[in-house]
Short mmCIF file of C-alpha atoms in Angstrom, two decimals:
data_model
loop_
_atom_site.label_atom_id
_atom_site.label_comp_id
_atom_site.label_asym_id
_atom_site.label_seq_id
_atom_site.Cartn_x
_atom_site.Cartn_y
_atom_site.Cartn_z
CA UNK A 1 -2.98 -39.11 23.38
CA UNK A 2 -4.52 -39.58 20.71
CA UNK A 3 -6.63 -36.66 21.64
CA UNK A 4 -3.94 -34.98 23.74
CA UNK A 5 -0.58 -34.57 22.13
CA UNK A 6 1.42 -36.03 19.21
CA UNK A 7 3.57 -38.00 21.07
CA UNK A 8 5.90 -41.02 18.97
CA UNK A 9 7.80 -42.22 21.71
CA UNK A 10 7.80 -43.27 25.35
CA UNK A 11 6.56 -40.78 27.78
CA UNK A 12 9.02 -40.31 30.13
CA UNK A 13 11.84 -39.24 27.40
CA UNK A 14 9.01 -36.08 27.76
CA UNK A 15 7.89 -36.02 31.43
CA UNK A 16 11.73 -35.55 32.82
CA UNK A 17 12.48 -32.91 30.50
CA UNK A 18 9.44 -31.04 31.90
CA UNK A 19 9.68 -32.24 35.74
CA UNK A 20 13.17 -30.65 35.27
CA UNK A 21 11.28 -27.48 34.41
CA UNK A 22 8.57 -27.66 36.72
CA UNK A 23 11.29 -27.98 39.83
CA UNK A 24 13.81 -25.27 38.62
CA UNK A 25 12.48 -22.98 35.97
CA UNK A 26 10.85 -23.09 32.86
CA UNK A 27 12.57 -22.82 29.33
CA UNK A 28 15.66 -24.38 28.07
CA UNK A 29 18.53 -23.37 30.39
CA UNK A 30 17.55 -25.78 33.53
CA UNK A 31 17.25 -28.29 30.95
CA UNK A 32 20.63 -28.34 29.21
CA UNK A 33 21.96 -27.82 32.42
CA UNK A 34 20.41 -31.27 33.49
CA UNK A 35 21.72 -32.73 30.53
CA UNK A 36 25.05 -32.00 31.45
CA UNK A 37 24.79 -33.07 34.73
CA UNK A 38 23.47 -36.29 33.30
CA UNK A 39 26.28 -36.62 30.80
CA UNK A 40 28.82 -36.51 33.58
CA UNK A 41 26.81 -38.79 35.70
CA UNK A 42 27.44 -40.88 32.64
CA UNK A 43 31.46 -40.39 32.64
CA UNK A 44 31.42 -41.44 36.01
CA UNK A 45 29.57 -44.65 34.96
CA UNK A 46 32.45 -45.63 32.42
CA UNK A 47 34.99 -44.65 35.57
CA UNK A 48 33.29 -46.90 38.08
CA UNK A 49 33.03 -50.50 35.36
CA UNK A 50 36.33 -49.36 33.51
CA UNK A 51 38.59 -49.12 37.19
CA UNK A 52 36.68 -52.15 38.39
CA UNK A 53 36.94 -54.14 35.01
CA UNK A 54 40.25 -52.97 34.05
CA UNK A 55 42.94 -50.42 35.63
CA UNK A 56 43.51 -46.65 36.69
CA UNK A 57 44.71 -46.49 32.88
CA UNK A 58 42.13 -48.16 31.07
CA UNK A 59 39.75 -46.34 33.27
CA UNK A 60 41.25 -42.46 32.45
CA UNK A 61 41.78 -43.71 28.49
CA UNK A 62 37.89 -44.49 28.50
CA UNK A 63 36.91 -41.11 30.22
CA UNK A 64 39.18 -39.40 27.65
CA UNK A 65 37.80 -40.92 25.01
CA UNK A 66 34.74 -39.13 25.75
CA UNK A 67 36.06 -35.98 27.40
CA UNK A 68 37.71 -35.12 23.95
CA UNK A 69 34.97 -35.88 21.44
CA UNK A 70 32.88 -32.47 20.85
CA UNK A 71 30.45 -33.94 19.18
CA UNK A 72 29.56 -35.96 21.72
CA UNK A 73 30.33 -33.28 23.93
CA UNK A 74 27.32 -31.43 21.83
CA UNK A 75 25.17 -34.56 22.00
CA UNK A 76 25.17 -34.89 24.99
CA UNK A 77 24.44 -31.24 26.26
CA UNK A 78 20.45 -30.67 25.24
CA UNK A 79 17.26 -32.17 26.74
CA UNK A 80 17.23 -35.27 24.35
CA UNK A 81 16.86 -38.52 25.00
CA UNK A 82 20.59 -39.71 23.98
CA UNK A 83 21.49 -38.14 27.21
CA UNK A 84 18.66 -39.49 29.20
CA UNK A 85 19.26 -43.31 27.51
CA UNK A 86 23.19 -43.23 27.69
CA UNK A 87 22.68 -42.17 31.36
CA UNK A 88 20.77 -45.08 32.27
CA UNK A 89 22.12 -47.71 29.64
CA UNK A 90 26.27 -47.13 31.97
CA UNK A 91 24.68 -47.26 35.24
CA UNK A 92 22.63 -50.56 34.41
CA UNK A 93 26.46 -52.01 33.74
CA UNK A 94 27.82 -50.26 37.00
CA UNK A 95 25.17 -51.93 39.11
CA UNK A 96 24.98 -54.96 36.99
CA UNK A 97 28.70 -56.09 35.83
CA UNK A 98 31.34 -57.84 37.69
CA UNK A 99 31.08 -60.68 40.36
CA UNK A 100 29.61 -60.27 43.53
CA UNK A 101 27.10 -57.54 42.45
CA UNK A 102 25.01 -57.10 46.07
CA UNK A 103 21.27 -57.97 45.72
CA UNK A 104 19.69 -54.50 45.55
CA UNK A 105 22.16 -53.61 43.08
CA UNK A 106 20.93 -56.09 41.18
CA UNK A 107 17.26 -55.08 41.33
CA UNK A 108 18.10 -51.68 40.78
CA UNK A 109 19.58 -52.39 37.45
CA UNK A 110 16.82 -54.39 36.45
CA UNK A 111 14.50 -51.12 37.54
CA UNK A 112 16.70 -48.80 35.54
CA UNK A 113 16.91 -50.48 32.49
CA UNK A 114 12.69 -51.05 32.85
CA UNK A 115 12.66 -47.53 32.94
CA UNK A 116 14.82 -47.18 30.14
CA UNK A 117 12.27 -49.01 28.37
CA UNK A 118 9.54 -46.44 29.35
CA UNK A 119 11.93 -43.33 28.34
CA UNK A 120 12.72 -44.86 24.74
CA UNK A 121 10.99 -48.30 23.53
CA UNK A 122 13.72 -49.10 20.78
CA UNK A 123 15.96 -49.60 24.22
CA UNK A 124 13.87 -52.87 24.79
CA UNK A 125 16.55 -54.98 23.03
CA UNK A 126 18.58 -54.67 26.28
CA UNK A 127 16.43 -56.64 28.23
CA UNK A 128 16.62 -60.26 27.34
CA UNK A 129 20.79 -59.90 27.44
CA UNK A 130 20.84 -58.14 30.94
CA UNK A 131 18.43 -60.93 32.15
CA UNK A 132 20.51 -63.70 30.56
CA UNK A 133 23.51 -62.08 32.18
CA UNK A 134 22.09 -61.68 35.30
CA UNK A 135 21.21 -65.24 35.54
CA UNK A 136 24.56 -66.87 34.15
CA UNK A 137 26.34 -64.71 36.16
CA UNK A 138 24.76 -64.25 39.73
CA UNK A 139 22.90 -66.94 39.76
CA UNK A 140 18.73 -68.05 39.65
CA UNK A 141 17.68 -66.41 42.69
CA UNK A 142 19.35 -62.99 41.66
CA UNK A 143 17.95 -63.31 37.76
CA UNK A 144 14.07 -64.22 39.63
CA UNK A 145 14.75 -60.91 41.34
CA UNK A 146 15.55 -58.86 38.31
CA UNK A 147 13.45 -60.40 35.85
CA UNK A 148 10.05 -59.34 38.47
CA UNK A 149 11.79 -56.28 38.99
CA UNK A 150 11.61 -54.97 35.16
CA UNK A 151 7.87 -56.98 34.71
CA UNK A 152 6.85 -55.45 37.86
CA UNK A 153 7.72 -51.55 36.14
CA UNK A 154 7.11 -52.38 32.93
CA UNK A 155 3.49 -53.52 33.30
CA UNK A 156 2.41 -50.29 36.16
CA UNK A 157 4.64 -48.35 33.26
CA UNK A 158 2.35 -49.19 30.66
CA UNK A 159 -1.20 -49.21 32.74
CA UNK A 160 -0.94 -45.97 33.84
CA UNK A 161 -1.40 -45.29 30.15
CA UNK A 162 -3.37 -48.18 28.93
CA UNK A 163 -4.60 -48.61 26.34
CA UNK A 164 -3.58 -45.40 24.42
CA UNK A 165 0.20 -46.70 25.15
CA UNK A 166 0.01 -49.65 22.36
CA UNK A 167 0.00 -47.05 19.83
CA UNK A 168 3.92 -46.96 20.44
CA UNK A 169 3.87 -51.12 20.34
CA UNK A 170 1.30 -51.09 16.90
CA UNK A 171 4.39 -50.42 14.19
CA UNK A 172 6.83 -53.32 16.34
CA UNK A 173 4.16 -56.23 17.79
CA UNK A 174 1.33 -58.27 15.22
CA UNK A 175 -1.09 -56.49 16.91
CA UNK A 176 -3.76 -56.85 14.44
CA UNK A 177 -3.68 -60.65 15.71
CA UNK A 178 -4.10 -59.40 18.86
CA UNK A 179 -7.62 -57.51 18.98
CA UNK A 180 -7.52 -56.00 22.18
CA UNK A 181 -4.03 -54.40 21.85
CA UNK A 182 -5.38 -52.63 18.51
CA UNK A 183 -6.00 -49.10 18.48
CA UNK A 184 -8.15 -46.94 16.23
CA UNK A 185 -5.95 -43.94 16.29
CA UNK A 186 -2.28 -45.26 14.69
CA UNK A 187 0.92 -43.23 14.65
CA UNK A 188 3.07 -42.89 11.69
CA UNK A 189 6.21 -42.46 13.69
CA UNK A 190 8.09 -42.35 10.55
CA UNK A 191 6.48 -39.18 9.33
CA UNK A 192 7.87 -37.53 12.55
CA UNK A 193 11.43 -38.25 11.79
CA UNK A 194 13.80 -36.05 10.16
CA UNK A 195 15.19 -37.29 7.16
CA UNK A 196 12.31 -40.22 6.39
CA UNK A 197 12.65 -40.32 2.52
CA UNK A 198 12.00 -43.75 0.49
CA UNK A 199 14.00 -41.88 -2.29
CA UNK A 200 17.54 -42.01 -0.69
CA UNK A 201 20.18 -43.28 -2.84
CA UNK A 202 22.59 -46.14 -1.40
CA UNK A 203 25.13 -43.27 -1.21
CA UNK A 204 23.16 -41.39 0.97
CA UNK A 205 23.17 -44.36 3.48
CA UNK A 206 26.73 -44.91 3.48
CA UNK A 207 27.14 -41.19 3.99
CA UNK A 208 25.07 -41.88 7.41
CA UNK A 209 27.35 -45.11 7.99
CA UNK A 210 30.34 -42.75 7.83
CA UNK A 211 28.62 -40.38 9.91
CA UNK A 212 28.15 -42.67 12.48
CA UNK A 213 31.59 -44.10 12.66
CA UNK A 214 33.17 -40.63 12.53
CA UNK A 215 31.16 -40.15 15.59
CA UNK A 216 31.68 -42.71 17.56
CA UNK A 217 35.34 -44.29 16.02
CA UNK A 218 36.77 -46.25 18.87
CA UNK A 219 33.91 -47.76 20.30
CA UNK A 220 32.73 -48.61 16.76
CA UNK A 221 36.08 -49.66 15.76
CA UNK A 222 37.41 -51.24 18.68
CA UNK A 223 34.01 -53.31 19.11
CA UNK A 224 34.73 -54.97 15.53
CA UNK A 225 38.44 -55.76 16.42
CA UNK A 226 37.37 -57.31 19.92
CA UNK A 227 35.69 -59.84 17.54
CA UNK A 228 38.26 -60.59 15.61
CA UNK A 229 40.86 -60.79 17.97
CA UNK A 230 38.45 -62.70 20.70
CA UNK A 231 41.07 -64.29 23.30
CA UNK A 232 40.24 -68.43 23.96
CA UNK A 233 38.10 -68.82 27.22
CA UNK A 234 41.10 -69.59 29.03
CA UNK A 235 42.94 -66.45 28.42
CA UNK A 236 41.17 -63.94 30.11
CA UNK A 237 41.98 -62.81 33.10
CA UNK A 238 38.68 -63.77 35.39
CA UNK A 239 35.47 -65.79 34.29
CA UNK A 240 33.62 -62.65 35.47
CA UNK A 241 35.68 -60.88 32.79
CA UNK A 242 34.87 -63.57 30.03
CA UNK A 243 30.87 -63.49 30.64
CA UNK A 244 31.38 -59.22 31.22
CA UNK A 245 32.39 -59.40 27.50
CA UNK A 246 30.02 -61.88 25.65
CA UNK A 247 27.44 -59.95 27.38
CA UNK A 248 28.77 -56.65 26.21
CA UNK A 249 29.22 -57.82 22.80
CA UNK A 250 26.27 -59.25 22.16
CA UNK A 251 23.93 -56.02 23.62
CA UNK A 252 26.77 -54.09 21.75
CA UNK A 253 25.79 -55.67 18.10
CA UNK A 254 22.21 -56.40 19.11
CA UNK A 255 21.84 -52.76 19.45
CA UNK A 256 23.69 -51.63 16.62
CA UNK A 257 22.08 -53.82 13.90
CA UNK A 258 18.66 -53.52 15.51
CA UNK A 259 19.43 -49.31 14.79
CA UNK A 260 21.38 -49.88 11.48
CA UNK A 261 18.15 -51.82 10.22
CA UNK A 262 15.56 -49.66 11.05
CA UNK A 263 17.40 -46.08 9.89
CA UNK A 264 20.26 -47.75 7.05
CA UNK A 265 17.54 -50.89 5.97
CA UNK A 266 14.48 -48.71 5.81
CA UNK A 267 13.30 -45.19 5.08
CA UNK A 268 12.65 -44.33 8.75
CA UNK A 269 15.10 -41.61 9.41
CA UNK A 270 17.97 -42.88 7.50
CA UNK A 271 20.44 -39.66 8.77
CA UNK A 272 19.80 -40.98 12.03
CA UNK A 273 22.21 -43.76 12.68
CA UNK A 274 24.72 -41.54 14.43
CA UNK A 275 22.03 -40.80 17.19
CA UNK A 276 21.17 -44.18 17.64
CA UNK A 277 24.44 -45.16 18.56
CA UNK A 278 24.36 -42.05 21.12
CA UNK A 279 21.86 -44.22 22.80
CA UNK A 280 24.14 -47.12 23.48
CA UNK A 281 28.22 -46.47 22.20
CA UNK A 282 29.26 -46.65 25.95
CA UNK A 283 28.50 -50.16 26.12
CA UNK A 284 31.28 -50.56 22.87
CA UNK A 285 33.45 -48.84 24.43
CA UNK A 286 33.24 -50.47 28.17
CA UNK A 287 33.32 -54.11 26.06
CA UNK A 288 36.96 -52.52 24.95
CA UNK A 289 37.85 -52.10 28.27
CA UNK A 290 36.47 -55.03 29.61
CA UNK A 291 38.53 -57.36 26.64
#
Protein backbone atom coordinates (compact mmCIF):
# COMPACT_ATOMS: atom_id res chain seq x y z
CA UNK A 1 0.00 0.00 0.00
CA UNK A 2 -0.78 2.31 -1.94
CA UNK A 3 0.85 0.33 -4.64
CA UNK A 4 0.23 -3.03 -2.98
CA UNK A 5 -3.27 -3.72 -1.85
CA UNK A 6 -6.48 -1.79 -1.04
CA UNK A 7 -6.30 -2.01 2.40
CA UNK A 8 -8.89 0.58 4.75
CA UNK A 9 -8.04 -0.62 7.97
CA UNK A 10 -5.27 -1.71 10.32
CA UNK A 11 -3.10 -4.45 9.14
CA UNK A 12 -3.18 -6.94 11.52
CA UNK A 13 -7.23 -7.36 11.38
CA UNK A 14 -5.56 -8.96 7.80
CA UNK A 15 -2.18 -10.52 8.78
CA UNK A 16 -3.90 -13.00 11.57
CA UNK A 17 -6.50 -14.09 9.35
CA UNK A 18 -3.73 -15.17 6.92
CA UNK A 19 -0.96 -16.34 9.61
CA UNK A 20 -3.94 -18.59 10.63
CA UNK A 21 -3.78 -19.90 7.08
CA UNK A 22 -0.25 -19.99 6.54
CA UNK A 23 0.16 -22.35 9.92
CA UNK A 24 -2.87 -24.72 9.30
CA UNK A 25 -4.22 -24.63 5.80
CA UNK A 26 -5.31 -22.32 3.39
CA UNK A 27 -9.05 -21.30 2.66
CA UNK A 28 -11.79 -20.55 4.99
CA UNK A 29 -12.27 -23.59 7.28
CA UNK A 30 -8.97 -23.01 9.60
CA UNK A 31 -10.19 -19.62 9.75
CA UNK A 32 -13.72 -19.89 11.12
CA UNK A 33 -12.43 -22.45 13.14
CA UNK A 34 -10.04 -19.78 14.77
CA UNK A 35 -12.80 -17.59 15.13
CA UNK A 36 -14.54 -19.83 17.23
CA UNK A 37 -11.85 -20.63 19.25
CA UNK A 38 -11.44 -16.91 19.72
CA UNK A 39 -15.09 -16.37 20.54
CA UNK A 40 -14.86 -18.82 23.39
CA UNK A 41 -11.61 -17.45 24.50
CA UNK A 42 -13.87 -14.46 24.75
CA UNK A 43 -16.69 -16.29 27.01
CA UNK A 44 -14.09 -17.22 29.20
CA UNK A 45 -13.05 -13.54 29.51
CA UNK A 46 -16.67 -12.49 30.76
CA UNK A 47 -16.31 -15.81 33.24
CA UNK A 48 -13.00 -14.77 34.72
CA UNK A 49 -14.16 -10.48 35.48
CA UNK A 50 -17.92 -11.58 36.02
CA UNK A 51 -16.88 -14.50 39.03
CA UNK A 52 -14.22 -12.11 40.25
CA UNK A 53 -16.48 -8.90 40.05
CA UNK A 54 -19.62 -10.49 40.99
CA UNK A 55 -20.75 -14.25 41.86
CA UNK A 56 -21.00 -17.93 40.41
CA UNK A 57 -24.55 -16.49 39.29
CA UNK A 58 -23.81 -13.32 37.83
CA UNK A 59 -20.92 -15.02 36.22
CA UNK A 60 -23.17 -18.13 34.42
CA UNK A 61 -26.14 -15.29 33.67
CA UNK A 62 -23.35 -13.27 31.68
CA UNK A 63 -22.01 -16.43 29.79
CA UNK A 64 -25.67 -17.23 28.97
CA UNK A 65 -26.37 -14.18 27.80
CA UNK A 66 -24.05 -14.84 25.10
CA UNK A 67 -24.29 -18.61 24.78
CA UNK A 68 -28.02 -18.07 23.69
CA UNK A 69 -27.81 -15.18 21.23
CA UNK A 70 -27.36 -16.75 17.54
CA UNK A 71 -26.65 -13.86 16.11
CA UNK A 72 -23.90 -13.31 17.97
CA UNK A 73 -23.29 -16.81 17.85
CA UNK A 74 -23.04 -16.05 13.82
CA UNK A 75 -20.94 -12.95 14.46
CA UNK A 76 -18.76 -14.27 16.06
CA UNK A 77 -17.94 -17.48 13.94
CA UNK A 78 -16.05 -15.95 10.58
CA UNK A 79 -12.56 -14.42 10.18
CA UNK A 80 -13.73 -10.77 10.94
CA UNK A 81 -12.48 -8.46 13.01
CA UNK A 82 -15.56 -8.36 15.63
CA UNK A 83 -14.13 -11.59 16.75
CA UNK A 84 -10.56 -10.57 16.71
CA UNK A 85 -11.55 -6.95 18.65
CA UNK A 86 -14.11 -8.53 21.18
CA UNK A 87 -11.32 -11.08 21.92
CA UNK A 88 -8.89 -8.61 22.92
CA UNK A 89 -11.25 -5.70 24.16
CA UNK A 90 -12.52 -8.86 27.53
CA UNK A 91 -9.08 -9.90 28.13
CA UNK A 92 -7.74 -6.18 28.47
CA UNK A 93 -10.59 -6.09 31.48
CA UNK A 94 -9.48 -9.63 32.80
CA UNK A 95 -5.90 -8.50 33.12
CA UNK A 96 -6.78 -4.98 33.88
CA UNK A 97 -9.96 -4.85 36.38
CA UNK A 98 -10.15 -5.42 40.01
CA UNK A 99 -7.60 -4.53 42.84
CA UNK A 100 -4.41 -5.98 43.13
CA UNK A 101 -3.91 -6.61 39.36
CA UNK A 102 0.02 -8.09 39.45
CA UNK A 103 2.47 -5.89 37.44
CA UNK A 104 2.85 -7.91 34.22
CA UNK A 105 -0.74 -8.19 34.10
CA UNK A 106 -0.84 -4.84 33.95
CA UNK A 107 1.59 -4.37 31.07
CA UNK A 108 0.08 -7.01 29.25
CA UNK A 109 -3.19 -5.26 29.08
CA UNK A 110 -1.69 -2.20 28.08
CA UNK A 111 0.13 -4.45 25.11
CA UNK A 112 -3.18 -5.99 24.14
CA UNK A 113 -5.21 -3.17 23.89
CA UNK A 114 -1.99 -1.39 21.72
CA UNK A 115 -2.48 -4.15 19.58
CA UNK A 116 -6.01 -3.74 19.43
CA UNK A 117 -5.23 -0.47 18.11
CA UNK A 118 -3.09 -1.99 15.25
CA UNK A 119 -5.95 -4.72 14.39
CA UNK A 120 -8.80 -1.95 14.14
CA UNK A 121 -7.92 1.97 14.60
CA UNK A 122 -11.61 3.04 15.54
CA UNK A 123 -10.60 0.82 18.88
CA UNK A 124 -8.24 3.80 19.83
CA UNK A 125 -10.98 5.38 21.99
CA UNK A 126 -10.09 2.71 24.62
CA UNK A 127 -6.92 3.99 25.37
CA UNK A 128 -7.09 7.18 27.30
CA UNK A 129 -9.92 5.35 29.77
CA UNK A 130 -7.74 2.14 30.37
CA UNK A 131 -4.79 4.52 31.11
CA UNK A 132 -6.88 6.75 33.39
CA UNK A 133 -8.04 3.56 35.06
CA UNK A 134 -4.91 2.13 35.38
CA UNK A 135 -3.55 5.07 37.11
CA UNK A 136 -6.57 5.85 39.59
CA UNK A 137 -6.70 2.49 40.34
CA UNK A 138 -3.15 0.84 40.72
CA UNK A 139 -1.42 3.57 41.19
CA UNK A 140 1.52 5.99 39.18
CA UNK A 141 4.14 3.51 38.92
CA UNK A 142 1.71 0.80 37.41
CA UNK A 143 -0.06 3.60 34.89
CA UNK A 144 4.06 4.72 33.86
CA UNK A 145 4.27 1.03 33.05
CA UNK A 146 1.23 0.74 30.89
CA UNK A 147 1.17 3.98 29.34
CA UNK A 148 5.17 3.02 27.76
CA UNK A 149 3.85 -0.25 27.23
CA UNK A 150 1.03 0.81 24.52
CA UNK A 151 3.60 3.95 23.17
CA UNK A 152 6.29 1.48 23.05
CA UNK A 153 3.83 -0.93 20.40
CA UNK A 154 2.09 1.60 19.03
CA UNK A 155 5.01 3.59 17.60
CA UNK A 156 7.26 0.00 16.26
CA UNK A 157 3.35 -0.79 15.13
CA UNK A 158 3.20 2.04 12.98
CA UNK A 159 7.11 2.25 11.71
CA UNK A 160 7.18 -0.92 10.40
CA UNK A 161 4.75 0.66 7.96
CA UNK A 162 5.70 4.24 7.91
CA UNK A 163 4.77 6.37 6.18
CA UNK A 164 2.18 4.53 3.97
CA UNK A 165 0.33 3.79 7.51
CA UNK A 166 -1.05 7.59 7.89
CA UNK A 167 -3.27 6.91 5.11
CA UNK A 168 -5.52 5.10 7.83
CA UNK A 169 -4.87 8.38 10.31
CA UNK A 170 -5.58 11.10 7.05
CA UNK A 171 -9.73 10.88 7.33
CA UNK A 172 -9.38 11.11 11.67
CA UNK A 173 -6.05 13.57 12.43
CA UNK A 174 -5.62 17.50 10.69
CA UNK A 175 -3.05 16.12 8.85
CA UNK A 176 -2.93 18.66 6.22
CA UNK A 177 -1.46 20.89 9.20
CA UNK A 178 0.87 18.43 9.63
CA UNK A 179 3.04 18.18 6.29
CA UNK A 180 5.01 15.30 6.92
CA UNK A 181 2.13 12.98 8.00
CA UNK A 182 0.38 13.85 4.50
CA UNK A 183 0.21 11.37 1.92
CA UNK A 184 -0.29 11.65 -1.82
CA UNK A 185 -2.24 8.51 -2.24
CA UNK A 186 -5.66 9.04 0.16
CA UNK A 187 -8.21 6.33 0.93
CA UNK A 188 -11.84 6.85 0.70
CA UNK A 189 -12.63 4.34 3.36
CA UNK A 190 -16.17 5.22 3.03
CA UNK A 191 -16.45 3.99 -0.51
CA UNK A 192 -15.38 0.53 0.86
CA UNK A 193 -18.24 0.19 3.21
CA UNK A 194 -21.37 -1.50 2.61
CA UNK A 195 -24.26 0.53 2.85
CA UNK A 196 -22.36 4.23 2.45
CA UNK A 197 -25.34 6.21 0.93
CA UNK A 198 -25.77 10.15 1.67
CA UNK A 199 -29.42 9.44 0.50
CA UNK A 200 -30.68 7.43 3.57
CA UNK A 201 -33.80 8.58 5.03
CA UNK A 202 -33.96 9.16 8.99
CA UNK A 203 -36.02 5.93 8.94
CA UNK A 204 -33.43 4.05 7.55
CA UNK A 205 -31.16 5.02 10.54
CA UNK A 206 -33.50 4.17 13.15
CA UNK A 207 -34.02 0.88 11.36
CA UNK A 208 -30.06 0.37 12.06
CA UNK A 209 -30.68 1.73 15.77
CA UNK A 210 -33.22 -1.08 16.15
CA UNK A 211 -30.95 -3.38 14.58
CA UNK A 212 -28.42 -2.79 16.88
CA UNK A 213 -30.41 -3.02 20.03
CA UNK A 214 -32.15 -6.19 18.85
CA UNK A 215 -28.67 -7.45 18.71
CA UNK A 216 -27.20 -6.69 21.53
CA UNK A 217 -30.54 -5.98 24.10
CA UNK A 218 -29.16 -6.48 27.55
CA UNK A 219 -25.95 -5.03 27.33
CA UNK A 220 -27.52 -2.09 25.44
CA UNK A 221 -30.35 -1.96 27.75
CA UNK A 222 -28.92 -2.76 30.94
CA UNK A 223 -25.95 -0.15 30.24
CA UNK A 224 -28.72 2.74 30.05
CA UNK A 225 -30.49 1.54 33.31
CA UNK A 226 -27.01 1.30 35.21
CA UNK A 227 -27.14 5.10 34.59
CA UNK A 228 -30.15 5.76 35.78
CA UNK A 229 -30.21 3.74 38.66
CA UNK A 230 -26.31 4.66 39.58
CA UNK A 231 -25.98 3.58 43.44
CA UNK A 232 -24.26 6.73 45.75
CA UNK A 233 -20.42 6.09 46.16
CA UNK A 234 -21.05 4.66 49.39
CA UNK A 235 -23.25 1.89 48.34
CA UNK A 236 -21.26 -0.29 46.46
CA UNK A 237 -19.86 -3.02 47.68
CA UNK A 238 -15.83 -2.29 47.25
CA UNK A 239 -14.09 1.00 45.93
CA UNK A 240 -12.50 -1.36 43.38
CA UNK A 241 -16.10 -2.07 42.35
CA UNK A 242 -17.08 1.74 42.19
CA UNK A 243 -13.92 2.80 39.89
CA UNK A 244 -14.56 -0.98 37.86
CA UNK A 245 -17.87 0.74 36.88
CA UNK A 246 -17.16 4.48 36.03
CA UNK A 247 -14.48 3.01 34.01
CA UNK A 248 -16.76 0.60 32.28
CA UNK A 249 -19.32 3.12 31.69
CA UNK A 250 -17.53 5.63 30.39
CA UNK A 251 -15.42 3.22 27.60
CA UNK A 252 -19.00 1.68 27.35
CA UNK A 253 -20.67 5.16 26.00
CA UNK A 254 -17.39 6.49 24.64
CA UNK A 255 -17.50 3.63 22.32
CA UNK A 256 -20.96 3.57 21.48
CA UNK A 257 -21.44 7.27 20.53
CA UNK A 258 -18.01 7.43 18.93
CA UNK A 259 -19.74 4.29 16.49
CA UNK A 260 -23.34 5.75 16.54
CA UNK A 261 -21.71 9.07 15.08
CA UNK A 262 -19.71 7.90 12.50
CA UNK A 263 -22.38 5.08 10.93
CA UNK A 264 -26.07 6.82 12.45
CA UNK A 265 -24.47 10.79 12.14
CA UNK A 266 -22.86 10.30 8.78
CA UNK A 267 -23.15 8.39 5.53
CA UNK A 268 -20.23 6.04 6.30
CA UNK A 269 -21.88 2.71 6.50
CA UNK A 270 -24.99 3.65 8.21
CA UNK A 271 -26.30 -0.39 8.40
CA UNK A 272 -23.33 -0.84 10.33
CA UNK A 273 -24.05 0.10 13.87
CA UNK A 274 -24.88 -3.44 14.92
CA UNK A 275 -21.21 -4.49 14.04
CA UNK A 276 -19.73 -1.80 15.78
CA UNK A 277 -21.15 -2.71 18.89
CA UNK A 278 -19.78 -6.41 18.13
CA UNK A 279 -16.52 -4.72 18.65
CA UNK A 280 -17.12 -3.66 22.20
CA UNK A 281 -20.92 -4.96 23.80
CA UNK A 282 -18.93 -7.16 26.33
CA UNK A 283 -17.71 -4.27 28.08
CA UNK A 284 -21.86 -3.26 28.58
CA UNK A 285 -22.51 -6.19 29.63
CA UNK A 286 -19.44 -6.82 32.24
CA UNK A 287 -20.40 -2.93 33.54
CA UNK A 288 -23.93 -4.89 34.37
CA UNK A 289 -22.24 -7.27 36.22
CA UNK A 290 -19.86 -5.21 37.77
CA UNK A 291 -23.01 -2.61 39.12
Amino acid sequence: QPYGLWINKMYLSFLIWGWVQMLFAPGLLAPRYFAVFLSVLALLGVWIVSRRMGNRWLASIAVWVLALNPALISKYSTATAQVLIICMVTWVLVLSLAEERPLWQIVASAILAALMVLTRENMVFIIPPLILYIFWQHGRKKGFFALLAIIIVLAVGHIIYWPEIMNLWERWLPIDSIPFLKQTTQLDAGSLAPGSSPDLSITSRLHSLSLAIRMHFIPFLGSFIVLLVWPKKGCWQTLAHYRAAVFLAVLFFVLLVSHAWASLANNYCVFCFQDYIAFFGNVGLLLIIVS
